[in-house]
PDB file of C-alpha atoms in Angstrom:
ATOM      1  CA  GLY A   1     187.659-152.901 -59.564  1.00  0.00           C
ATOM      2  CA  ASN A   2     191.077-153.102 -60.297  1.00  0.00           C
ATOM      3  CA  ALA A   3     192.185-152.120 -63.895  1.00  0.00           C
ATOM      4  CA  GLN A   4     195.707-153.801 -62.320  1.00  0.00           C
ATOM      5  CA  LEU A   5     192.975-157.134 -63.112  1.00  0.00           C
ATOM      6  CA  SER A   6     194.486-159.908 -65.447  1.00  0.00           C
ATOM      7  CA  ALA A   7     192.389-162.920 -67.074  1.00  0.00           C
ATOM      8  CA  GLU A   8     193.278-165.879 -64.258  1.00  0.00           C
ATOM      9  CA  GLN A   9     195.391-168.615 -66.364  1.00  0.00           C
ATOM     10  CA  ILE A  10     194.931-172.431 -66.430  1.00  0.00           C
ATOM     11  CA  VAL A  11     196.908-175.270 -68.175  1.00  0.00           C
ATOM     12  CA  SER A  12     195.064-179.021 -67.962  1.00  0.00           C
ATOM     13  CA  TYR A  13     196.155-181.754 -69.248  1.00  0.00           C
ATOM     14  CA  ASP A  14     193.986-185.415 -68.644  1.00  0.00           C
ATOM     15  CA  LEU A  15     193.643-188.937 -69.541  1.00  0.00           C
ATOM     16  CA  GLY A  16     190.596-191.270 -69.632  1.00  0.00           C
ATOM     17  CA  TYR A  17     190.385-194.189 -70.128  1.00  0.00           C
ATOM     18  CA  GLU A  18     185.804-196.035 -70.789  1.00  0.00           C
ATOM     19  CA  PHE A  19     185.651-199.789 -70.595  1.00  0.00           C
ATOM     20  CA  PRO A  20     183.005-202.423 -70.553  1.00  0.00           C
ATOM     21  CA  LEU A  21     182.517-204.180 -67.454  1.00  0.00           C
ATOM     22  CA  SER A  22     179.112-206.125 -68.804  1.00  0.00           C
ATOM     23  CA  LYS A  23     176.337-205.296 -70.849  1.00  0.00           C
ATOM     24  CA  ARG A  24     175.075-203.338 -68.610  1.00  0.00           C
ATOM     25  CA  VAL A  25     178.025-201.759 -66.576  1.00  0.00           C
ATOM     26  CA  GLU A  26     180.241-199.111 -68.069  1.00  0.00           C
ATOM     27  CA  ALA A  27     182.897-198.311 -65.963  1.00  0.00           C
ATOM     28  CA  LYS A  28     185.266-194.453 -66.671  1.00  0.00           C
ATOM     29  CA  ALA A  29     189.090-192.970 -65.395  1.00  0.00           C
ATOM     30  CA  ASN A  30     190.712-189.709 -65.818  1.00  0.00           C
ATOM     31  CA  LEU A  31     193.592-188.578 -64.575  1.00  0.00           C
ATOM     32  CA  PHE A  32     193.469-184.171 -64.596  1.00  0.00           C
ATOM     33  CA  TYR A  33     196.211-181.755 -63.728  1.00  0.00           C
ATOM     34  CA  ASN A  34     195.699-178.412 -64.129  1.00  0.00           C
ATOM     35  CA  ALA A  35     198.791-175.310 -63.987  1.00  0.00           C
ATOM     36  CA  MET A  36     196.162-172.683 -63.028  1.00  0.00           C
ATOM     37  CA  ASP A  37     197.973-168.550 -62.066  1.00  0.00           C
ATOM     38  CA  LYS A  38     197.296-165.367 -61.674  1.00  0.00           C
ATOM     39  CA  LEU A  39     194.156-166.411 -60.037  1.00  0.00           C
ATOM     40  CA  ILE A  40     191.887-164.002 -58.940  1.00  0.00           C
ATOM     41  CA  GLU A  41     190.416-163.067 -55.765  1.00  0.00           C
ATOM     42  CA  THR A  42     188.256-161.712 -53.190  1.00  0.00           C
ATOM     43  CA  LYS A  43     190.849-159.390 -50.530  1.00  0.00           C
ATOM     44  CA  LEU A  44     188.965-157.672 -47.628  1.00  0.00           C
ATOM     45  CA  THR A  45     191.070-154.173 -47.331  1.00  0.00           C
ATOM     46  CA  GLY A  46     189.249-152.389 -43.404  1.00  0.00           C
ATOM     47  CA  PHE A  47     185.494-152.324 -44.952  1.00  0.00           C
ATOM     48  CA  THR A  48     186.334-152.811 -48.512  1.00  0.00           C
ATOM     49  CA  TYR A  49     185.928-156.146 -50.393  1.00  0.00           C
ATOM     50  CA  ASN A  50     189.710-155.827 -53.745  1.00  0.00           C
ATOM     51  CA  TYR A  51     190.105-157.992 -56.580  1.00  0.00           C
ATOM     52  CA  LEU A  52     193.338-158.690 -57.371  1.00  0.00           C
ATOM     53  CA  ASN A  53     196.251-161.766 -59.090  1.00  0.00           C
ATOM     54  CA  ASN A  54     197.561-163.771 -56.338  1.00  0.00           C
ATOM     55  CA  GLY A  55     199.664-166.352 -57.294  1.00  0.00           C
ATOM     56  CA  GLU A  56     200.247-169.623 -58.258  1.00  0.00           C
ATOM     57  CA  ARG A  57     198.077-173.672 -58.090  1.00  0.00           C
ATOM     58  CA  ASN A  58     198.130-176.749 -59.209  1.00  0.00           C
ATOM     59  CA  THR A  59     195.349-178.955 -58.686  1.00  0.00           C
ATOM     60  CA  LYS A  60     195.586-182.847 -59.467  1.00  0.00           C
ATOM     61  CA  GLY A  61     193.411-185.651 -58.873  1.00  0.00           C
ATOM     62  CA  VAL A  62     190.636-189.017 -59.819  1.00  0.00           C
ATOM     63  CA  GLU A  63     188.215-189.113 -61.116  1.00  0.00           C
ATOM     64  CA  THR A  64     185.504-192.475 -61.428  1.00  0.00           C
ATOM     65  CA  GLU A  65     182.416-193.174 -62.206  1.00  0.00           C
ATOM     66  CA  LEU A  66     180.376-196.486 -63.015  1.00  0.00           C
ATOM     67  CA  GLU A  67     176.775-196.072 -65.457  1.00  0.00           C
ATOM     68  CA  PHE A  68     174.265-198.739 -65.996  1.00  0.00           C
ATOM     69  CA  LEU A  69     171.505-199.634 -67.734  1.00  0.00           C
ATOM     70  CA  ILE A  70     168.396-200.612 -65.097  1.00  0.00           C
ATOM     71  CA  THR A  71     166.241-200.940 -68.235  1.00  0.00           C
ATOM     72  CA  GLU A  72     165.826-199.963 -71.490  1.00  0.00           C
ATOM     73  CA  HIS A  73     164.639-196.124 -70.730  1.00  0.00           C
ATOM     74  CA  LEU A  74     166.008-195.984 -66.865  1.00  0.00           C
ATOM     75  CA  LYS A  75     170.488-195.547 -66.199  1.00  0.00           C
ATOM     76  CA  GLY A  76     171.893-195.116 -63.612  1.00  0.00           C
ATOM     77  CA  PHE A  77     175.454-193.543 -62.285  1.00  0.00           C
ATOM     78  CA  ILE A  78     177.421-192.657 -59.700  1.00  0.00           C
ATOM     79  CA  ASN A  79     180.475-191.124 -60.416  1.00  0.00           C
ATOM     80  CA  HIS A  80     184.021-190.443 -57.295  1.00  0.00           C
ATOM     81  CA  THR A  81     185.844-187.282 -57.501  1.00  0.00           C
ATOM     82  CA  ILE A  82     189.192-186.804 -55.450  1.00  0.00           C
ATOM     83  CA  GLN A  83     191.431-184.142 -55.700  1.00  0.00           C
ATOM     84  CA  ASP A  84     194.550-181.882 -53.861  1.00  0.00           C
ATOM     85  CA  MET A  85     194.826-178.373 -54.749  1.00  0.00           C
ATOM     86  CA  TYR A  86     199.105-176.715 -54.233  1.00  0.00           C
ATOM     87  CA  ASP A  87     199.589-173.821 -53.445  1.00  0.00           C
ATOM     88  CA  GLU A  88     202.421-172.029 -55.396  1.00  0.00           C
ATOM     89  CA  ALA A  89     203.239-169.821 -53.445  1.00  0.00           C
ATOM     90  CA  LYS A  90     203.051-170.326 -50.039  1.00  0.00           C
ATOM     91  CA  GLY A  91     204.528-173.778 -50.524  1.00  0.00           C
ATOM     92  CA  GLY A  92     202.143-176.380 -49.567  1.00  0.00           C
ATOM     93  CA  ASN A  93     198.765-177.973 -49.847  1.00  0.00           C
ATOM     94  CA  TYR A  94     195.537-175.293 -50.496  1.00  0.00           C
ATOM     95  CA  ARG A  95     192.573-176.534 -49.247  1.00  0.00           C
ATOM     96  CA  GLY A  96     190.472-174.039 -51.334  1.00  0.00           C
ATOM     97  CA  ALA A  97     188.281-176.276 -52.966  1.00  0.00           C
ATOM     98  CA  PRO A  98     187.274-179.911 -51.454  1.00  0.00           C
ATOM     99  CA  LYS A  99     188.636-182.648 -51.719  1.00  0.00           C
ATOM    100  CA  ASN A 100     185.862-185.079 -52.290  1.00  0.00           C
ATOM    101  CA  LYS A 101     182.562-184.655 -54.238  1.00  0.00           C
ATOM    102  CA  VAL A 102     180.461-187.928 -55.068  1.00  0.00           C
ATOM    103  CA  ASN A 103     177.746-187.817 -57.548  1.00  0.00           C
ATOM    104  CA  SER A 104     174.551-190.073 -58.247  1.00  0.00           C
ATOM    105  CA  GLY A 105     170.917-190.199 -59.923  1.00  0.00           C
ATOM    106  CA  LEU A 106     168.861-191.475 -62.103  1.00  0.00           C
ATOM    107  CA  ARG A 107     167.730-190.379 -65.529  1.00  0.00           C
ATOM    108  CA  PHE A 108     164.694-192.091 -67.304  1.00  0.00           C
ATOM    109  CA  THR A 109     163.966-191.801 -71.037  1.00  0.00           C
ATOM    110  CA  SER A 110     160.173-192.544 -72.742  1.00  0.00           C
ATOM    111  CA  ASP A 111     159.594-192.616 -76.520  1.00  0.00           C
ATOM    112  CA  LYS A 112     156.917-191.139 -76.290  1.00  0.00           C
ATOM    113  CA  GLY A 113     159.454-187.575 -75.267  1.00  0.00           C
ATOM    114  CA  LEU A 114     159.214-188.202 -71.788  1.00  0.00           C
ATOM    115  CA  THR A 115     162.567-187.246 -69.935  1.00  0.00           C
ATOM    116  CA  ALA A 116     163.268-186.980 -65.756  1.00  0.00           C
ATOM    117  CA  ASN A 117     166.289-187.013 -63.997  1.00  0.00           C
ATOM    118  CA  ILE A 118     167.031-187.060 -59.903  1.00  0.00           C
ATOM    119  CA  THR A 119     170.619-186.428 -58.607  1.00  0.00           C
ATOM    120  CA  VAL A 120     172.268-186.597 -55.253  1.00  0.00           C
ATOM    121  CA  HIS A 121     175.735-184.934 -55.009  1.00  0.00           C
ATOM    122  CA  TYR A 122     178.323-183.787 -52.078  1.00  0.00           C
ATOM    123  CA  VAL A 123     180.673-182.249 -51.359  1.00  0.00           C
ATOM    124  CA  ASP A 124     183.502-182.864 -48.431  1.00  0.00           C
ATOM    125  CA  SER A 125     183.790-179.189 -46.230  1.00  0.00           C
ATOM    126  CA  TYR A 126     187.082-177.050 -47.270  1.00  0.00           C
ATOM    127  CA  GLU A 127     188.205-174.315 -45.957  1.00  0.00           C
ATOM    128  CA  LEU A 128     189.670-171.251 -47.568  1.00  0.00           C
ATOM    129  CA  GLU A 129     191.237-167.424 -46.323  1.00  0.00           C
ATOM    130  CA  GLN A 130     187.986-166.560 -45.769  1.00  0.00           C
ATOM    131  CA  GLY A 131     186.777-169.645 -43.525  1.00  0.00           C
ATOM    132  CA  LYS A 132     184.747-173.034 -44.105  1.00  0.00           C
ATOM    133  CA  ILE A 133     182.973-173.341 -46.106  1.00  0.00           C
ATOM    134  CA  ASN A 134     181.033-176.830 -44.263  1.00  0.00           C
ATOM    135  CA  SER A 135     179.956-180.141 -46.008  1.00  0.00           C
ATOM    136  CA  TYR A 136     176.504-180.209 -47.516  1.00  0.00           C
ATOM    137  CA  VAL A 137     173.892-183.080 -49.782  1.00  0.00           C
ATOM    138  CA  LEU A 138     172.247-181.814 -52.967  1.00  0.00           C
ATOM    139  CA  GLY A 139     169.407-183.046 -54.536  1.00  0.00           C
ATOM    140  CA  ASN A 140     168.357-182.151 -57.547  1.00  0.00           C
ATOM    141  CA  ALA A 141     165.137-182.654 -59.892  1.00  0.00           C
ATOM    142  CA  ARG A 142     164.027-182.465 -63.383  1.00  0.00           C
ATOM    143  CA  ILE A 143     160.420-183.902 -65.203  1.00  0.00           C
ATOM    144  CA  GLY A 144     160.282-182.241 -69.029  1.00  0.00           C
ATOM    145  CA  TYR A 145     157.976-183.179 -72.313  1.00  0.00           C
ATOM    146  CA  MET A 146     159.877-182.784 -75.730  1.00  0.00           C
ATOM    147  CA  PHE A 147     157.070-182.000 -77.976  1.00  0.00           C
ATOM    148  CA  PRO A 148     156.779-184.672 -81.464  1.00  0.00           C
ATOM    149  CA  HIS A 149     158.724-182.328 -83.751  1.00  0.00           C
ATOM    150  CA  LYS A 150     161.511-182.686 -80.894  1.00  0.00           C
ATOM    151  CA  ASP A 151     162.675-179.156 -81.813  1.00  0.00           C
ATOM    152  CA  LEU A 152     160.687-177.759 -78.184  1.00  0.00           C
ATOM    153  CA  GLU A 153     160.602-179.298 -75.131  1.00  0.00           C
ATOM    154  CA  ALA A 154     159.203-177.831 -72.113  1.00  0.00           C
ATOM    155  CA  ALA A 155     160.720-178.393 -68.608  1.00  0.00           C
ATOM    156  CA  LEU A 156     160.500-177.884 -64.578  1.00  0.00           C
ATOM    157  CA  SER A 157     163.513-178.194 -62.536  1.00  0.00           C
ATOM    158  CA  VAL A 158     164.012-177.548 -59.051  1.00  0.00           C
ATOM    159  CA  TYR A 159     167.639-177.520 -57.197  1.00  0.00           C
ATOM    160  CA  ASN A 160     167.773-178.252 -54.055  1.00  0.00           C
ATOM    161  CA  LEU A 161     165.393-179.945 -53.476  1.00  0.00           C
ATOM    162  CA  PHE A 162     166.057-180.992 -49.559  1.00  0.00           C
ATOM    163  CA  HIS A 163     165.362-177.151 -48.839  1.00  0.00           C
ATOM    164  CA  ASP A 164     169.471-177.463 -47.170  1.00  0.00           C
ATOM    165  CA  VAL A 165     170.723-174.134 -46.671  1.00  0.00           C
ATOM    166  CA  HIS A 166     174.362-173.410 -46.236  1.00  0.00           C
ATOM    167  CA  ARG A 167     177.295-170.803 -48.345  1.00  0.00           C
ATOM    168  CA  GLU A 168     179.508-172.166 -51.630  1.00  0.00           C
ATOM    169  CA  TYR A 169     181.141-168.966 -50.519  1.00  0.00           C
ATOM    170  CA  PRO A 170     181.743-168.026 -46.656  1.00  0.00           C
ATOM    171  CA  VAL A 171     181.532-163.921 -46.725  1.00  0.00           C
ATOM    172  CA  GLY A 172     179.819-162.241 -48.654  1.00  0.00           C
ATOM    173  CA  GLY A 173     178.452-165.595 -50.337  1.00  0.00           C
ATOM    174  CA  ASP A 174     174.462-165.649 -50.403  1.00  0.00           C
ATOM    175  CA  GLU A 175     172.728-167.818 -48.862  1.00  0.00           C
ATOM    176  CA  ILE A 176     171.703-171.049 -51.393  1.00  0.00           C
ATOM    177  CA  GLY A 177     168.235-172.660 -51.089  1.00  0.00           C
ATOM    178  CA  THR A 178     166.394-173.561 -52.646  1.00  0.00           C
ATOM    179  CA  LEU A 179     165.515-172.766 -56.949  1.00  0.00           C
ATOM    180  CA  ALA A 180     162.714-173.982 -59.296  1.00  0.00           C
ATOM    181  CA  ILE A 181     163.299-173.272 -62.333  1.00  0.00           C
ATOM    182  CA  VAL A 182     160.536-174.231 -65.327  1.00  0.00           C
ATOM    183  CA  SER A 183     161.922-173.310 -69.158  1.00  0.00           C
ATOM    184  CA  ILE A 184     160.485-173.541 -72.074  1.00  0.00           C
ATOM    185  CA  ASN A 185     163.155-174.470 -74.394  1.00  0.00           C
ATOM    186  CA  TYR A 186     163.924-174.011 -78.778  1.00  0.00           C
ATOM    187  CA  LYS A 187     166.418-175.983 -81.154  1.00  0.00           C
ATOM    188  CA  PHE A 188     166.731-173.364 -83.871  1.00  0.00           C
TER     189      PHE A 188
END
């Protein structure tokens, strides 16, 4: 541990607008800016990793989304985020996050309590001080059933359907494979 470690701080600004393109299509656009300070990073010292607060970074970007109604019970969406990160201490662009992320999917809901989602996520490659994160595509799916009294749901979720084994952190990060979760959710 590091007794000198402080909590990270972030100030965020977000400006968004939603508007219908037709009866079945809605568009959304957001501009964002994040000012981050006292970021916690991992540094290799000898054979051990230490955590320390390391500088300031600013992130700015644009998020766009289209949602479309295919049928009464089936909706689709696609969204794209483009962002830039600036490192104040180094005086330049910092590639500690992907420049582009794209998501798309379908959502099904029935009057009888059945729900199903399938989504595809693309994440651009990016650089960290410890190494490169390669771009990857993930497919996720979820099917659920809401019992008639609406407080109890059973679901099966599968993350990384296509078993794209990758890391989201280059050093010491776990390889991410396929994960299936069965859940029972009760609202009270």
